mmCIF file of C-alpha atoms in Angstrom:
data_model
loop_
_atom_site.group_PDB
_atom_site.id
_atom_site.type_symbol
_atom_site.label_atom_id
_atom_site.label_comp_id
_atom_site.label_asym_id
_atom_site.label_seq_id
_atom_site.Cartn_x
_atom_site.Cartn_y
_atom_site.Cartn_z
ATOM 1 C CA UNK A 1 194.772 357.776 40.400
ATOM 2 C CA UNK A 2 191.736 359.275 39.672
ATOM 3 C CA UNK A 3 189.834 356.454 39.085
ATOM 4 C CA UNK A 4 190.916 355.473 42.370
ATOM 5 C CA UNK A 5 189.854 358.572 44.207
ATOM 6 C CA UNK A 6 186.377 358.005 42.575
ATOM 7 C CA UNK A 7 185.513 354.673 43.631
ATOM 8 C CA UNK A 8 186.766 355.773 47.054
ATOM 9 C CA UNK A 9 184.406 357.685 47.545
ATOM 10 C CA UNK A 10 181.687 356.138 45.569
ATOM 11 C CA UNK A 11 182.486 351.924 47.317
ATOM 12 C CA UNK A 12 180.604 351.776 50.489
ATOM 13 C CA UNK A 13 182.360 348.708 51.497
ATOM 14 C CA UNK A 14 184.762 350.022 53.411
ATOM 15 C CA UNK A 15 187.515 346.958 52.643
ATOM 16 C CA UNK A 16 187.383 347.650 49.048
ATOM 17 C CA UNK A 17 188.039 351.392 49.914
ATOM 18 C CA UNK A 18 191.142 350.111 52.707
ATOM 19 C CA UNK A 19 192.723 348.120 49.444
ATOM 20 C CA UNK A 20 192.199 351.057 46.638
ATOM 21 C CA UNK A 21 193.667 353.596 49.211
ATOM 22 C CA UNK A 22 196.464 351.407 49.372
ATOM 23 C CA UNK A 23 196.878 350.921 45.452
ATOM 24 C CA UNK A 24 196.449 355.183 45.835
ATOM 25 C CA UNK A 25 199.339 354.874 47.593
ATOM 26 C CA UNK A 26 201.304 352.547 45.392
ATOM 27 C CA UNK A 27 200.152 354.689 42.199
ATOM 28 C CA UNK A 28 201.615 357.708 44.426
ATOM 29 C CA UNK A 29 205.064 356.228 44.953
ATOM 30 C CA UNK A 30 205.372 355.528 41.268
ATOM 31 C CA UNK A 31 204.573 359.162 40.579
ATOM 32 C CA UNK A 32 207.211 360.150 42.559
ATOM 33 C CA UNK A 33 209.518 357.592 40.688
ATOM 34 C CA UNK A 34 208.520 359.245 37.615
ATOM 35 C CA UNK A 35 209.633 362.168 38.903
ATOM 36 C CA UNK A 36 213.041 361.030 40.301
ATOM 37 C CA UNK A 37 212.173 361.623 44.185
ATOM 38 C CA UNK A 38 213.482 357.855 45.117
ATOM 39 C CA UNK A 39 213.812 358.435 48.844
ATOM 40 C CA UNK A 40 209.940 359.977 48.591
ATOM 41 C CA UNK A 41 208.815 357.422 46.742
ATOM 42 C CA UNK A 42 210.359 354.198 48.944
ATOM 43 C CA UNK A 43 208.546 356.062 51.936
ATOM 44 C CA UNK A 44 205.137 356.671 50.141
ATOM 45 C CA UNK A 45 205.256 352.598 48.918
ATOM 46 C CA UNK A 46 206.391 351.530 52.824
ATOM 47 C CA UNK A 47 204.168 353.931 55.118
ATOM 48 C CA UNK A 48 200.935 354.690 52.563
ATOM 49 C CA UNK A 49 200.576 351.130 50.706
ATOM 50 C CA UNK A 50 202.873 349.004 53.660
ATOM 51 C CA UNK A 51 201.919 350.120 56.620
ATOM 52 C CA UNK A 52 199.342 352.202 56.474
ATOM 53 C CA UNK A 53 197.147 349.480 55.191
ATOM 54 C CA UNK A 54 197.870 347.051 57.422
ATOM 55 C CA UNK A 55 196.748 349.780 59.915
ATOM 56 C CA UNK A 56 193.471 350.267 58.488
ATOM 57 C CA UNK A 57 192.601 346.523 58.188
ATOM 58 C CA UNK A 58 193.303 346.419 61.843
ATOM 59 C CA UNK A 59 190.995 349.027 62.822
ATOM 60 C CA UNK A 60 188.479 347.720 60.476
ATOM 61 C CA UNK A 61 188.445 344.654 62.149
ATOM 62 C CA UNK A 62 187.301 346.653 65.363
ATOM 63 C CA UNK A 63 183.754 348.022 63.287
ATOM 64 C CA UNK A 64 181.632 347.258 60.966
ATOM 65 C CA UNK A 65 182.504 346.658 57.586
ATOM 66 C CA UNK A 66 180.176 348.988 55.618
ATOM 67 C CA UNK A 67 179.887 352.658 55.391
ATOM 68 C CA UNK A 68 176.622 353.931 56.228
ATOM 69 C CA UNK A 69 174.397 355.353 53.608
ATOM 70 C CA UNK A 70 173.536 358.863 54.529
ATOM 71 C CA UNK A 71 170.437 360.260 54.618
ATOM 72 C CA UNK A 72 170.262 362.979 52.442
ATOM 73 C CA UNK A 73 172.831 364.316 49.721
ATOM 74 C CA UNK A 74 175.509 366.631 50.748
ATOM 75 C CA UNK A 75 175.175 369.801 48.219
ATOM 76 C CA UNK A 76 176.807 372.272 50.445
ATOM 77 C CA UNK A 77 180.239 370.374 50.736
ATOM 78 C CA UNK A 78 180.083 368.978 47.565
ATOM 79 C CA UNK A 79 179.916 372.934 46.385
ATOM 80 C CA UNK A 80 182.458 374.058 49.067
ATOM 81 C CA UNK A 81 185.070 370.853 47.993
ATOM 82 C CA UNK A 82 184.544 372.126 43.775
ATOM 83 C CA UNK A 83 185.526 376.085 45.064
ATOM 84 C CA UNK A 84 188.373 375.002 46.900
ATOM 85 C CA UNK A 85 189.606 372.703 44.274
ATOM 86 C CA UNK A 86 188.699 375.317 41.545
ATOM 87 C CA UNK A 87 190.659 377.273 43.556
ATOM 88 C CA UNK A 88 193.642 375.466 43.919
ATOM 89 C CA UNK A 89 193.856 374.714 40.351
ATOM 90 C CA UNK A 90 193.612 378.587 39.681
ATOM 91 C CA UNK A 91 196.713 378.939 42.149
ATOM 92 C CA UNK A 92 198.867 375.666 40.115
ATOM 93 C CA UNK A 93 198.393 378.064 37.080
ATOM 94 C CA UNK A 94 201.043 380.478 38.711
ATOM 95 C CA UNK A 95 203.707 377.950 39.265
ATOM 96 C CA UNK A 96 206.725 377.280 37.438
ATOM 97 C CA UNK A 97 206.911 374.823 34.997
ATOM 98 C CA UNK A 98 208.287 371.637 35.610
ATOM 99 C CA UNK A 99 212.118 371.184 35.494
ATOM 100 C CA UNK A 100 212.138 374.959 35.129
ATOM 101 C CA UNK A 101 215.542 376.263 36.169
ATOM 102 C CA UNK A 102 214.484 379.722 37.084
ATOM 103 C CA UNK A 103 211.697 378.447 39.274
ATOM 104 C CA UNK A 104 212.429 379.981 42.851
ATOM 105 C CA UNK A 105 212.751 376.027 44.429
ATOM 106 C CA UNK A 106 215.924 376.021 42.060
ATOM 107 C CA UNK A 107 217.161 379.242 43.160
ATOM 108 C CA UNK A 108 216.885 379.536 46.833
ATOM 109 C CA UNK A 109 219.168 377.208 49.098
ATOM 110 C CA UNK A 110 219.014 374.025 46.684
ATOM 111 C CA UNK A 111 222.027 374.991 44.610
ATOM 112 C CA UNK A 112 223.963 375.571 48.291
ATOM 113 C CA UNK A 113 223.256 371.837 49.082
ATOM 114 C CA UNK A 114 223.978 370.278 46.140
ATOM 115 C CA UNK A 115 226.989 372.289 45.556
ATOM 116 C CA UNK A 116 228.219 371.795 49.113
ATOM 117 C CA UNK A 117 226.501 369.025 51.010
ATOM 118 C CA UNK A 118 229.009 366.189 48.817
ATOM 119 C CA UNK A 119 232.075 368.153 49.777
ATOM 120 C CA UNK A 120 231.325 368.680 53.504
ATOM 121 C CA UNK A 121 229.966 365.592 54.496
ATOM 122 C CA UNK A 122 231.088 362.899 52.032
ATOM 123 C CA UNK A 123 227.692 361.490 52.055
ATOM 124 C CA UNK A 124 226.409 360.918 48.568
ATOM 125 C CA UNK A 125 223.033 360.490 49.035
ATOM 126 C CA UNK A 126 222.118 364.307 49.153
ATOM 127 C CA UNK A 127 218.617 363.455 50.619
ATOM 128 C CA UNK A 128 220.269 362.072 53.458
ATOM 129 C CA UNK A 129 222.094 364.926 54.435
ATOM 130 C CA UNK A 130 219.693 367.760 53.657
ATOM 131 C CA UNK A 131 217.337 365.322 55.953
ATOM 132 C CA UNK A 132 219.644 364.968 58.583
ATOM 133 C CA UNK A 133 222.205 367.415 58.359
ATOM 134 C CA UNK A 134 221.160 370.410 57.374
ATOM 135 C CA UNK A 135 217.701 370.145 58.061
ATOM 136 C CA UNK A 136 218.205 368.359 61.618
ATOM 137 C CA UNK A 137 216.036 370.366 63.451
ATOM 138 C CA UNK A 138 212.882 369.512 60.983
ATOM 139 C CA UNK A 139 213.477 365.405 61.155
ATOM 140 C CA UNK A 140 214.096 365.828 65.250
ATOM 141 C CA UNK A 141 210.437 367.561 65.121
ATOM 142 C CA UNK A 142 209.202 364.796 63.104
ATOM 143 C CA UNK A 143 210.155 362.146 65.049
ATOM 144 C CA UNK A 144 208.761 363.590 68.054
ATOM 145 C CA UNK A 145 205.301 363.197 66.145
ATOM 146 C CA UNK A 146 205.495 360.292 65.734
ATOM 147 C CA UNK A 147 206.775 359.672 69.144
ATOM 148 C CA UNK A 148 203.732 361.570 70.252
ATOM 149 C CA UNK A 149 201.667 359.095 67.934
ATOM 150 C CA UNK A 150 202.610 356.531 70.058
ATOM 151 C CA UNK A 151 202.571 357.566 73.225
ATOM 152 C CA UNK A 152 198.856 358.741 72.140
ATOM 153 C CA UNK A 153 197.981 355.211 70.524
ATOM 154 C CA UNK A 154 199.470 353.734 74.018
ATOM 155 C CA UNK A 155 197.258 356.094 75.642
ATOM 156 C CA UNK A 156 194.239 355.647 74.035
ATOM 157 C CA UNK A 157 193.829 351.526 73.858
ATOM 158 C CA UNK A 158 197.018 350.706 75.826
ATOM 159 C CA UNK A 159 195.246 351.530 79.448
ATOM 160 C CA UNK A 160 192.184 349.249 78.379
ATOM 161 C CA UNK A 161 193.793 346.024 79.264
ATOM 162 C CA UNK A 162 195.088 346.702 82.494
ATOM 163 C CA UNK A 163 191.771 348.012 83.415
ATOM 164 C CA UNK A 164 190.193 344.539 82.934
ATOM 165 C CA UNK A 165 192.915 342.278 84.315
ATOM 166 C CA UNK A 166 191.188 342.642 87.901
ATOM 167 C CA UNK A 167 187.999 342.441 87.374
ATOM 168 C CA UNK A 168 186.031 340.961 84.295
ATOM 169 C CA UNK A 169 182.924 343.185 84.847
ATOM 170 C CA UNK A 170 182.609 346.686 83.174
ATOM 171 C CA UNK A 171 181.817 347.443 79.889
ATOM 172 C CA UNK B 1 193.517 330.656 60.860
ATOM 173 C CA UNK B 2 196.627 330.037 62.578
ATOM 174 C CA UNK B 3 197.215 327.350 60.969
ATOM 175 C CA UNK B 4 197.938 328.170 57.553
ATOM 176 C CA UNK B 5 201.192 325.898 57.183
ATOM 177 C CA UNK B 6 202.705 327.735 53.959
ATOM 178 C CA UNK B 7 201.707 331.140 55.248
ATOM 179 C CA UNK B 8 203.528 329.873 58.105
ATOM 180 C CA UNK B 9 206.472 328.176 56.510
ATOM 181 C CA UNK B 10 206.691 331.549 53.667
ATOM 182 C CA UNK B 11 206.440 333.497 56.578
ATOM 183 C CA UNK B 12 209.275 331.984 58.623
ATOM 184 C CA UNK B 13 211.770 332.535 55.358
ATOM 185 C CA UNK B 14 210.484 336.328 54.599
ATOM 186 C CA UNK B 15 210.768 337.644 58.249
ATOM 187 C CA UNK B 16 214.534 337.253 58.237
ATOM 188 C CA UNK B 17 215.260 338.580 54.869
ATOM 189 C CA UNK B 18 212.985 341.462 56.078
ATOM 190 C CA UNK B 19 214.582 342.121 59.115
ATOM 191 C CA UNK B 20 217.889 342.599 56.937
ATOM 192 C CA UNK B 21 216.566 344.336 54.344
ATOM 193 C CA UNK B 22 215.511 347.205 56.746
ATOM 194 C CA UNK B 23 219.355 346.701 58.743
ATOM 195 C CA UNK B 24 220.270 347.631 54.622
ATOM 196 C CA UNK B 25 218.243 350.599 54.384
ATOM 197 C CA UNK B 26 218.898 351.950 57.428
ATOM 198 C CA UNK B 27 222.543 351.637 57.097
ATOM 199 C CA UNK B 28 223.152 352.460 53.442
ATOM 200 C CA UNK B 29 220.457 355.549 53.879
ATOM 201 C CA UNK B 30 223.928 357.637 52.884
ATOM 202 C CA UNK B 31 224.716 356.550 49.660
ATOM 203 C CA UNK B 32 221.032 355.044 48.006
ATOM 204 C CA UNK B 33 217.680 355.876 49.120
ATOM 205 C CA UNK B 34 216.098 355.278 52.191
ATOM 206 C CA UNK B 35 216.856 356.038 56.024
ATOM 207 C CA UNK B 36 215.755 355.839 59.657
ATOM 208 C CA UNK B 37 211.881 356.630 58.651
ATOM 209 C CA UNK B 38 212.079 354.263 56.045
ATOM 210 C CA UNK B 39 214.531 351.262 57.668
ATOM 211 C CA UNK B 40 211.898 351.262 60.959
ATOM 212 C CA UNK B 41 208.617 350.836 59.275
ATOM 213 C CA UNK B 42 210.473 347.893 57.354
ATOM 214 C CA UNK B 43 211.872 346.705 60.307
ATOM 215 C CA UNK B 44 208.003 346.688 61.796
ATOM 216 C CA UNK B 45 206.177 345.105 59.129
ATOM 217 C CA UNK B 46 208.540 342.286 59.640
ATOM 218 C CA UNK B 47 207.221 341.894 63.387
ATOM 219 C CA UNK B 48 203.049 342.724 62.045
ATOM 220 C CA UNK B 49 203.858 340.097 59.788
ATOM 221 C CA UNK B 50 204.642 337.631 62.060
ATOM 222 C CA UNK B 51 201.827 338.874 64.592
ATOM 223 C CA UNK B 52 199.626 338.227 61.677
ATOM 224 C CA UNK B 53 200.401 334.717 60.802
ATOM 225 C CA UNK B 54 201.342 333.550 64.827
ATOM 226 C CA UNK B 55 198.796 335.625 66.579
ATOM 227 C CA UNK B 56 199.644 338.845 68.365
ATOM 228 C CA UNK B 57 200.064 337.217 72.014
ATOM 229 C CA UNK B 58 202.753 335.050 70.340
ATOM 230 C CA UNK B 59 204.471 338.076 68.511
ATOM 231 C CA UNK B 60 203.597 340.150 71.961
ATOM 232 C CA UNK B 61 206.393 337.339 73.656
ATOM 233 C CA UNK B 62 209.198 338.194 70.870
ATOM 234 C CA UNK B 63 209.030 341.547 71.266
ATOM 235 C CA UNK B 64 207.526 342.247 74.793
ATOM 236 C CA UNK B 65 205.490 346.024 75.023
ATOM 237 C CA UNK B 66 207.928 347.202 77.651
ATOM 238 C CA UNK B 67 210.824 346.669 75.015
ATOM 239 C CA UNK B 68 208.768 348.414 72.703
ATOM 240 C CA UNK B 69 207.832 351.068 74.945
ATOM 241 C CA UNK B 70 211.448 351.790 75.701
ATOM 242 C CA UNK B 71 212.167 352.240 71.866
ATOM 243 C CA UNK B 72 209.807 354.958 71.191
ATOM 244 C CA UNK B 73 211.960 357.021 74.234
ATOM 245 C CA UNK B 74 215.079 355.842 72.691
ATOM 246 C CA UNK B 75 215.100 356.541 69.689
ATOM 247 C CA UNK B 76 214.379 360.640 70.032
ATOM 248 C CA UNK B 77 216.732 360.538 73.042
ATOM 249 C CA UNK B 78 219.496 358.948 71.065
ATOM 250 C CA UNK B 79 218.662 361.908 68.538
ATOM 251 C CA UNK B 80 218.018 364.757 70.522
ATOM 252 C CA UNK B 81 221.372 363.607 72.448
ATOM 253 C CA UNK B 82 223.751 363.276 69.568
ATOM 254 C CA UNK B 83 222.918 367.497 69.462
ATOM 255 C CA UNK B 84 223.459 367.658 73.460
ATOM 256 C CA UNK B 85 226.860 366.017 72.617
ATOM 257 C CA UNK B 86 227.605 368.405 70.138
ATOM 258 C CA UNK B 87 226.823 370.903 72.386
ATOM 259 C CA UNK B 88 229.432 369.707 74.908
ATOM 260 C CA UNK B 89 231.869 369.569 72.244
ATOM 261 C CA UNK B 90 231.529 373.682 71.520
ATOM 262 C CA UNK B 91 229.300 373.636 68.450
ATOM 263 C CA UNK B 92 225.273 374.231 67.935
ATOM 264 C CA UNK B 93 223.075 372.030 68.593
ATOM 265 C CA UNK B 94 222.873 369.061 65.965
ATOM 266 C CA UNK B 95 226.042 370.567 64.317
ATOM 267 C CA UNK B 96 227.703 367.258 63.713
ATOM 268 C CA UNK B 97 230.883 368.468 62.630
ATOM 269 C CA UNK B 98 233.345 368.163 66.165
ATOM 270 C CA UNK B 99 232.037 364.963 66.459
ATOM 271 C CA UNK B 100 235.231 363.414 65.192
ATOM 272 C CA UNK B 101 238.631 364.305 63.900
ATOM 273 C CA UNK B 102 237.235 366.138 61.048
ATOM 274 C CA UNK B 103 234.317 367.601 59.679
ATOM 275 C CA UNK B 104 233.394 365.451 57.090
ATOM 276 C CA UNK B 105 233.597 362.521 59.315
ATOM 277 C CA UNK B 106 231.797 364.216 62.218
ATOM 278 C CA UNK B 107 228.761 364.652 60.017
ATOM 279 C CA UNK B 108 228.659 361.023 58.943
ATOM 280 C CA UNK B 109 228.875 359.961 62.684
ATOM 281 C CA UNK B 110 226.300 362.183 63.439
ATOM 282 C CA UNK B 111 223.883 361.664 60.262
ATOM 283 C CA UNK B 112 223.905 357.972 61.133
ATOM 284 C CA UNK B 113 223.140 358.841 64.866
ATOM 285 C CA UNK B 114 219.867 360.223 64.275
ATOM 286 C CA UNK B 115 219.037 357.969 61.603
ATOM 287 C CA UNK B 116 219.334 355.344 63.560
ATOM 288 C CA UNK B 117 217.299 357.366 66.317
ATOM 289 C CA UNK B 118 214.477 357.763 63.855
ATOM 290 C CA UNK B 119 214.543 353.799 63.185
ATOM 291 C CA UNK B 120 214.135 353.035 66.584
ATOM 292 C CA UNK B 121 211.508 354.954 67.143
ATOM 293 C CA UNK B 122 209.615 354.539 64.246
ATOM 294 C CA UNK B 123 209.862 350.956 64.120
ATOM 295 C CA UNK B 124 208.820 350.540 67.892
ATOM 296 C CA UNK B 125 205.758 353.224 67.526
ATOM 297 C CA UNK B 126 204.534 351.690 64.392
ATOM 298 C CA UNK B 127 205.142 347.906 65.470
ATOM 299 C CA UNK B 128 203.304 349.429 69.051
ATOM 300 C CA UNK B 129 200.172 351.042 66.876
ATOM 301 C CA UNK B 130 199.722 347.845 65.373
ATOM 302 C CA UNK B 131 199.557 345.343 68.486
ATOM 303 C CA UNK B 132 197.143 347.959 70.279
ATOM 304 C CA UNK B 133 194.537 347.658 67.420
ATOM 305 C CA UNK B 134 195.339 344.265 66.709
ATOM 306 C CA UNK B 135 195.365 343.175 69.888
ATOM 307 C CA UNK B 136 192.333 345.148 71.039
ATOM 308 C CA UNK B 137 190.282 343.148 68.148
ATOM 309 C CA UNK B 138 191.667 339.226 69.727
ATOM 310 C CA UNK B 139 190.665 340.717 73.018
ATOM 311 C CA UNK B 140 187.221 341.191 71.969
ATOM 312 C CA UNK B 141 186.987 338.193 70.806
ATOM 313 C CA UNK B 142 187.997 336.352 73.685
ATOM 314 C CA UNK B 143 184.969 337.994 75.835
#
């Protein structure tokens, strides 16, 4: 994944960049495989690497192919991207280890829902439930973003077409 | 480019095995992975699929915008309505439970409710995103 990240940033052709994002993507989903978040992973595989990409190539196809070289080095972000990521590996040196049962994400309301959710809504898939059950109010907010996605997409290019229905001239 | 014929013919036996494939996950999101988010950008990348081998006007006449349009509402009305109901029926708002005879059963009424809310939606906004840009880029080359 690494790797990845690297030539990302180092390909100027911005296709090449499109595709390794999307193997990013796929590398992600497997990650969460590994670590036995299915539901995560089967999302990460259809929006990042699916859908996502598709998306990309069609905006690509509306400019230019190649990233522009810029004109002088970037020192100050380079330094500011190292702190924060010096930073936020300082901050992973905290957390609990992996798998660890004391680790407050195992203590808080995750024994409540696996103990409970099976029992009170006979739906086996506990990821389901948490998602839509307990946690309804979370997955209504989400899909009002992405309602508001499209409405803004629709917004944005939808309008241009009716514009030039009437009259060809313009633009 | 349109006339790839075994993109075409490949094509034409993928899009319905596709188009059940995300019916499966969207259905079966209770008892294996997956769900509404997942089911609708399935059920989308069978239609950018076939706007990508037929051309976007032709894909644009299976699925017209206005149906499309209609799903994005839809979808969070069917959600944010299964909690009205609920409402009516004396508990809080996306509380499932009264929905039928008993609890348990209420839930999975309601749970596949909203997941079926989030695949309409997501399926029409994402299957939407992608005939804006794509068709935006045909347009331009028309003029």
């Amino acid at each position: 994944m690494a790797a990845t990240v690297f030539m990302i940033v180092r390909l100027r052709s911005l296709f090449a960049v499109v595709m390794l994002s999307g193997i990013y993507s796929l590398l992600a989903a497997v990650m969460f495989v590994v670590l036995d978040a299915v539901d995560v992973a089967f999302t990460e595989a259809a929006v990042g690497a699916g859908i996502s990409t598709v998306l990309m190539l069609g905006a690509l196809a509306l400019v230019k192919s190649e990233e522009k070289t810029p004109e002088r080095t970037a020192i100050l972000p380079l330094l500011a991207a190292l702190v924060a990521g010096a930073a936020l590996v300082y901050g992973t040196l905290d957390m609990p280890h992996y798998g660890d049962p004391n680790a407050p994400a195992q203590k808080h309301v995750a024994p409540t829902y696996l103990m409970e959710s099976v029992p009170k809504t006979t739906v086996p898939n506990v990821v389901t439930s948490v998602l839509a059950s307990y946690r309804g109010y979370d997955t209504l907010g989400e899909t009002v973003v992405i309602l508001t996605a499209g409405v803004g997409v629709l917004l944005l290019l939808g309008g241009r077409r009716r514009r030039r229905k009437p009259g060809k001239e313009g633009e | 480019m349109i006339h790839h014929l075994i993109l075409r013919v490949v094509a034409k036996l993928l899009i319905p095995y596709i188009l059940l494939f995300g019916l499966y996950v969207q259905f079966h999101g209770d008892f294996g992975p997956g769900g509404g988010f997942q089911a609708g950008v399935i059920f989308a990348s069978a239609f950018v699929l076939y706007a990508l081998i037929y051309g976007v006007e032709k894909a644009r006449q299976v699925i017209p915008d206005a149906v499309l349009r209609v799903g994005i509402g839809l979808g969070v009305l069917i959600y944010g309505g299964t909690g009205v109901v609920s409402l009516l029926l004396g508990a809080n708002y996306l509380d499932y439970s009264p929905l039928a005879h008993d609890a348990p059963h209420g839930q999975h009424i309601g749970i596949f409710a909203v997941e079926l809310g989030v695949g309409i939606t997501v399926a029409s906004v994402m299957a939407t995103i992608f005939f804006q840009f794509a068709g935006r880029s045909e347009r331009d080359e028309e003029d």
